[in-house]
Amino acid sequence: MVGAGDLGTTAHDLDSALSTLFALASTWKAIVLIDEADVFLEKRDVHDLVRNSMVAVFLRQLEYYTGILILTTNRLETIDHAMKSRIHVSLRYEPLSIETRVRLWQAFLKKAGLQSDEGNIIDAKLMNELCQRPLNGREIKNIIKTATIFASYHGRTVDVQDVLRVVQTTDDLSEVM
């Protein structure tokens, strides 16, 4: 896995990095994953010549790469038309179902010591409220992690109130954004 930022910020650096990456991947018969590839996928803009040249380099490299390349993005609406024609398979991940969010909350709460195999430390009503929020797995994990760090900073173990405090802060921030 390579992040888009690891490939350079100029067309020359990108060309060199992709040549090396694709050559190594071909030799090893490896699958390449470029995470957050948005900068290389976005529609070109007459006012942004640097990014346009990077998109052009990426398109050229992509055209001749014969291996498997996975690109991740969460900005589908900005993908350049020329890029779309070079993508063989597109996978879209739908928002998590409530059942999946329940399982994620339970797993992360258990890891933090707030859920056990024997019983639920968080009651069903509160669990239902948590799972109604359209959060993804990363967001759920970050809420639990932040609550744990907050509690640790205050010299105690994490509790339900810490989780609820972080959830409320997350909700408040989401309203602003």
Coordinates of C-alpha atoms in Angstrom, one line a residue:
M1 CA 0.0 0.0 0.0
V2 CA 1.2 3.4 -0.9
G3 CA -0.4 6.7 -0.1
A4 CA -0.8 9.3 -2.8
G5 CA 1.4 11.7 -0.8
D6 CA 4.3 9.1 -1.0
L7 CA 4.5 9.4 -4.7
G8 CA 5.7 13.0 -4.9
T9 CA 4.3 16.5 -5.4
T10 CA 5.6 17.2 -8.9
A11 CA 5.0 15.5 -12.2
H12 CA 8.7 14.5 -12.4
D13 CA 8.7 12.9 -9.0
L14 CA 5.4 11.1 -9.7
D15 CA 6.7 9.7 -13.0
S16 CA 9.8 8.4 -11.3
A17 CA 8.0 7.0 -8.3
L18 CA 5.3 5.3 -10.4
S19 CA 7.9 3.8 -12.8
T20 CA 9.8 2.3 -9.8
L21 CA 6.6 1.1 -8.0
F22 CA 5.1 -0.5 -11.1
A23 CA 8.4 -2.1 -12.1
L24 CA 8.8 -3.7 -8.6
A25 CA 5.1 -4.8 -8.6
S26 CA 5.5 -6.4 -12.0
T27 CA 8.7 -8.2 -10.9
W28 CA 7.1 -9.4 -7.7
K29 CA 3.7 -10.0 -9.3
A30 CA 2.2 -7.8 -6.5
I31 CA -1.0 -5.9 -6.4
V32 CA -0.5 -2.2 -5.9
L33 CA -2.9 -0.2 -3.7
I34 CA -2.7 3.6 -3.9
D35 CA -4.7 5.0 -1.0
E36 CA -6.4 8.4 -1.3
A37 CA -5.6 8.7 -5.0
D38 CA -7.9 11.7 -5.4
V39 CA -5.2 14.1 -6.5
F40 CA -4.5 11.8 -9.5
L41 CA -8.1 11.1 -10.4
E42 CA -9.6 14.6 -10.3
K43 CA -10.9 16.4 -13.3
R44 CA -8.3 18.7 -14.8
D45 CA -8.6 22.4 -14.3
V46 CA -7.2 25.0 -16.7
H47 CA -6.0 27.1 -13.7
D48 CA -4.0 24.3 -12.1
L49 CA -1.2 23.3 -14.4
V50 CA 0.8 21.4 -11.8
R51 CA -2.0 19.1 -10.9
N52 CA -3.0 18.7 -14.6
S53 CA 0.6 17.6 -15.4
M54 CA 0.4 15.1 -12.5
V55 CA -2.9 13.7 -13.8
A56 CA -1.4 13.4 -17.3
V57 CA 1.6 11.5 -15.9
F58 CA -0.7 9.2 -13.9
L59 CA -2.9 8.5 -17.0
R60 CA 0.2 7.7 -19.1
Q61 CA 1.7 5.4 -16.5
L62 CA -1.7 3.8 -15.9
E63 CA -2.2 3.2 -19.7
Y64 CA 0.9 1.0 -19.9
Y65 CA 0.8 -0.7 -16.5
T66 CA -0.3 -4.4 -17.0
G67 CA -0.6 -5.4 -13.3
I68 CA -3.5 -5.0 -10.8
L69 CA -3.8 -1.5 -9.4
I70 CA -6.4 -0.6 -6.7
L71 CA -7.1 3.1 -6.2
T72 CA -9.1 4.3 -3.2
T73 CA -11.1 7.5 -3.2
N74 CA -14.2 8.9 -1.5
R75 CA -14.7 11.7 -4.1
L76 CA -16.3 9.8 -7.0
E77 CA -17.9 13.0 -8.3
T78 CA -14.6 14.6 -9.1
I79 CA -13.0 11.8 -11.2
D80 CA -11.7 12.9 -14.6
H81 CA -13.5 11.4 -17.6
A82 CA -10.2 10.1 -19.1
M83 CA -9.6 8.3 -15.9
K84 CA -13.0 6.7 -15.8
S85 CA -12.3 5.1 -19.2
R86 CA -9.2 3.4 -17.9
I87 CA -10.9 1.9 -14.8
H88 CA -11.9 -1.7 -15.5
V89 CA -13.8 -2.4 -12.3
S90 CA -15.4 0.1 -9.8
L91 CA -16.5 -1.0 -6.4
R92 CA -18.7 1.1 -4.3
Y93 CA -19.1 0.5 -0.6
E94 CA -22.5 1.4 0.7
P95 CA -22.9 2.9 4.2
L96 CA -22.8 0.3 6.9
S97 CA -26.1 -1.4 8.0
I98 CA -27.3 -0.9 11.5
E99 CA -26.5 -4.6 12.2
T100 CA -22.9 -4.1 11.0
R101 CA -22.6 -0.9 13.2
V102 CA -23.8 -3.0 16.2
R103 CA -21.1 -5.5 15.6
L104 CA -18.4 -2.8 15.2
W105 CA -19.5 -1.0 18.3
Q106 CA -19.6 -4.2 20.3
A107 CA -16.1 -5.2 19.1
F108 CA -14.5 -1.8 19.8
L109 CA -16.3 -1.5 23.1
K110 CA -15.1 -5.0 24.1
K111 CA -11.6 -4.1 23.2
A112 CA -11.8 -1.0 25.4
G113 CA -13.3 -3.1 28.3
L114 CA -16.8 -1.8 28.0
Q115 CA -18.4 -4.9 26.6
S116 CA -17.8 -8.5 27.8
D117 CA -18.6 -12.0 26.6
E118 CA -20.9 -12.5 29.6
G119 CA -23.0 -9.4 29.3
N120 CA -23.4 -5.9 28.0
I121 CA -22.0 -3.1 30.1
I122 CA -23.8 -0.7 27.7
D123 CA -27.5 -1.2 27.8
A124 CA -29.5 -2.0 24.7
K125 CA -31.2 1.4 24.5
L126 CA -27.8 3.2 24.5
M127 CA -26.4 0.7 22.0
N128 CA -29.4 1.4 19.7
E129 CA -28.8 5.1 20.0
L130 CA -25.1 4.7 19.1
C131 CA -25.9 2.5 16.1
Q132 CA -28.4 4.9 14.7
R133 CA -25.6 7.3 13.8
P134 CA -24.4 6.7 10.3
L135 CA -20.8 6.2 11.3
N136 CA -18.2 4.1 9.5
G137 CA -15.8 1.7 11.2
R138 CA -13.0 4.1 11.3
E139 CA -15.2 6.7 13.0
I140 CA -16.4 4.2 15.6
K141 CA -12.9 3.1 16.3
N142 CA -11.7 6.7 16.6
I143 CA -14.5 7.5 19.1
I144 CA -13.5 4.6 21.3
K145 CA -9.8 5.4 20.9
T146 CA -10.4 9.1 21.8
A147 CA -12.5 8.2 24.8
T148 CA -9.8 5.8 26.0
I149 CA -7.1 8.5 25.6
F150 CA -9.2 11.1 27.4
A151 CA -9.8 8.7 30.4
S152 CA -6.1 7.7 30.5
Y153 CA -5.1 11.4 30.5
H154 CA -7.3 11.8 33.6
G155 CA -5.8 8.7 35.3
R156 CA -8.7 6.3 35.0
T157 CA -10.1 3.6 32.8
V158 CA -12.6 4.5 30.1
D159 CA -16.3 4.5 30.9
V160 CA -19.6 5.0 29.1
Q161 CA -19.6 8.7 29.9
D162 CA -16.3 9.2 28.1
V163 CA -17.7 7.5 25.0
L164 CA -20.8 9.6 25.1
R165 CA -18.8 12.8 25.5
V166 CA -16.8 12.0 22.4
V167 CA -19.9 11.0 20.5
Q168 CA -21.5 14.3 21.4
T169 CA -18.4 16.2 20.3
T170 CA -18.4 14.3 17.0
D171 CA -22.1 15.1 16.5
D172 CA -21.4 18.8 17.2
L173 CA -18.6 18.9 14.7
S174 CA -20.6 17.1 12.1
E175 CA -23.3 19.7 12.3
V176 CA -20.8 22.4 11.6
M177 CA -19.2 20.6 8.7

